[in-house]
Coordinates of C-alpha atoms in Angstrom, one line a residue:
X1 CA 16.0 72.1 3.9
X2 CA 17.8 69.4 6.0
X3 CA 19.2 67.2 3.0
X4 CA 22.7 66.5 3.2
X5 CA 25.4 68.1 0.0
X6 CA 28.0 65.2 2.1
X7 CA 29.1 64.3 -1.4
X8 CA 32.3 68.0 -1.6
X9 CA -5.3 66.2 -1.8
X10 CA -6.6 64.6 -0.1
X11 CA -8.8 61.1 -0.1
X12 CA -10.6 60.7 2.5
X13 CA -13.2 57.2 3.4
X14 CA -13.6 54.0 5.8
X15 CA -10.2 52.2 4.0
X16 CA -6.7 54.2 3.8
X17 CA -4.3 54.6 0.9
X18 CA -2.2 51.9 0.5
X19 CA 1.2 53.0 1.6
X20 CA 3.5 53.5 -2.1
X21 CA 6.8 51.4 -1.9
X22 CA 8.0 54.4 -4.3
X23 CA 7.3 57.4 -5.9
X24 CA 6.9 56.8 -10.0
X25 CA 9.4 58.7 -12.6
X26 CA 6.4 60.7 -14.3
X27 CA 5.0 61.9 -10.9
X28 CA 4.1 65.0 -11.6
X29 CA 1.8 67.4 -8.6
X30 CA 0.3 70.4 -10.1
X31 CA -0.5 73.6 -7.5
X32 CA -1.8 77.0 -8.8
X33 CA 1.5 78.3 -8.9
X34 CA 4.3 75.9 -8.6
X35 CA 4.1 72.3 -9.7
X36 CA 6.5 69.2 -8.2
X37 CA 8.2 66.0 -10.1
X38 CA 11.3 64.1 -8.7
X39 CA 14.5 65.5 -8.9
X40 CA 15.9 64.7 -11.7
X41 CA 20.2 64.6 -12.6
X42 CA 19.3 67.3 -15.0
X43 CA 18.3 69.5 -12.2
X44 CA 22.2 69.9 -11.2
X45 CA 22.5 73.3 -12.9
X46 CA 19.5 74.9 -11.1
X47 CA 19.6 73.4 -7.6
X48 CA 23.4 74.6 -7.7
X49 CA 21.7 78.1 -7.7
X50 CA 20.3 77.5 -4.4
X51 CA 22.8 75.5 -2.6
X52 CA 25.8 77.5 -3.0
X53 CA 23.9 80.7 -2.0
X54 CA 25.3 81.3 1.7
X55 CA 22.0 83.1 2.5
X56 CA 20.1 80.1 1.8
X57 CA 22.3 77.6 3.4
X58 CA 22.6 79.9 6.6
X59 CA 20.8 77.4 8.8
X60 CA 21.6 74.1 7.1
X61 CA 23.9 71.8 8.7
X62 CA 26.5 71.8 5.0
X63 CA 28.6 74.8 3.9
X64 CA 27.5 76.0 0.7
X65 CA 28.1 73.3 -2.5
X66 CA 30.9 74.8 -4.2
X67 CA 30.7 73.1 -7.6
X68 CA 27.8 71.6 -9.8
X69 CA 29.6 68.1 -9.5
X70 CA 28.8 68.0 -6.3
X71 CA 25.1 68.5 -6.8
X72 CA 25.2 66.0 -9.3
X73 CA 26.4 63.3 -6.1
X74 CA 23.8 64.1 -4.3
X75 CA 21.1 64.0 -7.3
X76 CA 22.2 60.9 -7.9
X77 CA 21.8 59.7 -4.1
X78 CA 18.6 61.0 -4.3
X79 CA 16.9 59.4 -7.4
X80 CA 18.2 56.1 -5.5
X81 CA 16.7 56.7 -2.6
X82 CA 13.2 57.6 -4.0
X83 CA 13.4 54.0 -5.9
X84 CA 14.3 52.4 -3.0
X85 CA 11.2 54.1 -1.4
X86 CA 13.3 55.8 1.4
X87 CA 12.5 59.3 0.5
X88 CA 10.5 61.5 -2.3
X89 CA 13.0 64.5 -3.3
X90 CA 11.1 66.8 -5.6
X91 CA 11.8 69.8 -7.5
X92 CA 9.5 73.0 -7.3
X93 CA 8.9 74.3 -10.5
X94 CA 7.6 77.7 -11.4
X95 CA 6.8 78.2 -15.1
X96 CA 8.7 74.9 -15.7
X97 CA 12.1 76.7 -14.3
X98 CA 13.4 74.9 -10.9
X99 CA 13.4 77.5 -8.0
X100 CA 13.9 74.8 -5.1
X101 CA 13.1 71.9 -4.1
X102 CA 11.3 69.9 -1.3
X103 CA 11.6 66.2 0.6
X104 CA 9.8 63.9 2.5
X105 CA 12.4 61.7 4.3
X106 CA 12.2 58.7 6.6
X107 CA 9.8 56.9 4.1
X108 CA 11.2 53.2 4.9
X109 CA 10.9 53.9 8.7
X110 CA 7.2 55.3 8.2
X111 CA 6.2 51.6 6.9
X112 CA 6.5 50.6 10.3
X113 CA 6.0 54.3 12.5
X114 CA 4.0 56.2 9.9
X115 CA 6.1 59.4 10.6
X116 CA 8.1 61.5 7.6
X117 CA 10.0 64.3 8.2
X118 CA 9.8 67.7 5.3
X119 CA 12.1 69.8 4.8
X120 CA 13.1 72.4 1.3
X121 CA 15.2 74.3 0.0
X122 CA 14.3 77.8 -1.8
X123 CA 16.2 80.3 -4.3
X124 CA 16.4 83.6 -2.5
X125 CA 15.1 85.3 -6.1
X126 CA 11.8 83.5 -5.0
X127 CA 11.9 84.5 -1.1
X128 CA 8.6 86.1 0.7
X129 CA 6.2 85.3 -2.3
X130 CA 4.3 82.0 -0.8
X131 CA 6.1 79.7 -2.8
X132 CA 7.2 77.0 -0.7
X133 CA 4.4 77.5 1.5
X134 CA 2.7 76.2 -1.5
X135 CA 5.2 73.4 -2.5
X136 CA 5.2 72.4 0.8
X137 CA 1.2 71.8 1.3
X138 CA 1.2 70.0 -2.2
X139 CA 4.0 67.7 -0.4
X140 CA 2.5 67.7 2.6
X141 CA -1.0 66.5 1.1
X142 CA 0.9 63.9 -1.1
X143 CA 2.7 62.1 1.9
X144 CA -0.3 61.9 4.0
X145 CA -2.2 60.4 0.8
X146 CA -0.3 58.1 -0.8
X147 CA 2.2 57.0 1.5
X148 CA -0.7 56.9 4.4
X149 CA 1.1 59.1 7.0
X150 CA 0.2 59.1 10.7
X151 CA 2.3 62.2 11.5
X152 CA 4.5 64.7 9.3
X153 CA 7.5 66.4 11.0
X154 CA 9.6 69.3 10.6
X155 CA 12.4 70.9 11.5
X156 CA 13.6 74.9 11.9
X157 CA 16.6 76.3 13.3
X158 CA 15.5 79.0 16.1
X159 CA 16.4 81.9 14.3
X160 CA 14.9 80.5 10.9
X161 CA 11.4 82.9 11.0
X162 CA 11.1 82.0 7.3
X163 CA 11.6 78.0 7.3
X164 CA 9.2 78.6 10.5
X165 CA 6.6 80.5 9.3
X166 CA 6.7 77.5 6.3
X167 CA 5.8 74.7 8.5
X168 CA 3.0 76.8 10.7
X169 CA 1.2 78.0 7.5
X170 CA 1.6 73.7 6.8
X171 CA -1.1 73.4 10.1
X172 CA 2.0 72.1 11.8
X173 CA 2.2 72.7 16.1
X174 CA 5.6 72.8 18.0
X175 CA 5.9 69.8 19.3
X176 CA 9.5 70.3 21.5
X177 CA 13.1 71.6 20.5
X178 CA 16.4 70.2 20.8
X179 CA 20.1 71.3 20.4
X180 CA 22.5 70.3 17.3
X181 CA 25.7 70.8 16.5
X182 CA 26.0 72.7 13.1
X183 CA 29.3 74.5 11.8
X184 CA 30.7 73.9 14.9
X185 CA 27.9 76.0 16.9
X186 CA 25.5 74.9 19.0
X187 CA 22.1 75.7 17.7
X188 CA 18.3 75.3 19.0
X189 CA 16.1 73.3 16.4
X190 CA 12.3 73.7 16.9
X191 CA 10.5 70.5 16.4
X192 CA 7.0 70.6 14.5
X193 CA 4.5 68.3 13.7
X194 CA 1.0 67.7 12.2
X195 CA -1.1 64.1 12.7
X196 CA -3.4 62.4 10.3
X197 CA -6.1 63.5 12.0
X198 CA -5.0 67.3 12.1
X199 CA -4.5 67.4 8.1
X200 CA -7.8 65.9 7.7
X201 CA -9.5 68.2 9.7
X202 CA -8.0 71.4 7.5
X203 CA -8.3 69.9 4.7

């Protein structure tokens, strides 16, 4: 999930959604198995779990958070940025226990281009068992609702079958690649994306 540690379904008719300046505190988007609120400073503890596994942050473009404090700066960055209607972080819950999480960024921008970028994040416990696939539609069908989406994007490291497999299960297409810089290698990113009218017609 490309969210920085810097700090140590659907509606469908003739009118759209009206695009959310934010997402609400009590937000709450229940799937069969996993279920998604906003992150939440409580959440330190748990999301610690996953970011300071070096097998999850393989691909990412931080080193591994080395202490909870640090998880707790970037909770806190996070909450303000949902308020500020920037970006929706949300925590994916499986029997009420936080396994991972998953954002939609570049909300301010997509008042004006409609595009948000996902990304997540995953606890290696729950690896290979359709979790975030699931998280990641529930996401996916929330941004194009209520924040009235043209086109979602996504991002995977080359190498990253899993994060890969993730957004093709979403409906998403490569859409182009391009080369970053991250820990000081350079490293092919595959672009993805899915329009409006793509998500309506799988729906």
């Amino acid at each position: 999930m490309p969210f920085s540690l810097k700090l140590p379904w659907p509606l469908f008719g003739m009118v759209r959604p009206r695009l959310r300046e934010s997402a609400p505190d009590d937000l709450m988007l229940v799937g069969e198995r996993v279920s998604l609120r906003p992150l939440r400073i409580e959440d330190a503890a748990a999301l610690f779990l996953c970011a300071s596994d070096p097998e999850v942050t393989r691909f990412l473009p931080w080193q591994p958070a080395v202490d909870t404090e640090s998880v707790r700066n970037f909770l806190f960055d996070q909450i303000a940025r949902r308020r500020r209607g920037e970006s929706l972080g949300l925590a994916v819950l499986l029997h009420d226990t936080l396994v991972g999480s998953v954002d939609l960024m570049g909300l301010h921008g997509a008042k004006k281009t409609g595009i948000a970028e996902i990304g997540y994040l995953l606890n290696k416990d729950h690896w290979g068992q359709g979790l975030m696939s699931e998280a990641a539609a529930i996401a996916r069908d929330h941004g194009f609702t209520a924040f009235a989406l043209k086109t979602l994007i996504g991002f995977a490291d080359e190498s990253n079958i899993g994060s890969r497999r993730v957004l093709e299960k979403l409906g998403m297409r490569r859409a182009g690649e391009e080369l970053r810089t991250v820990k000081n290698e350079e490293r092919r990113y595959i672009r993805y994306e899915m329009s409006r009218a793509d998500w309506e017609a799988c729906a």
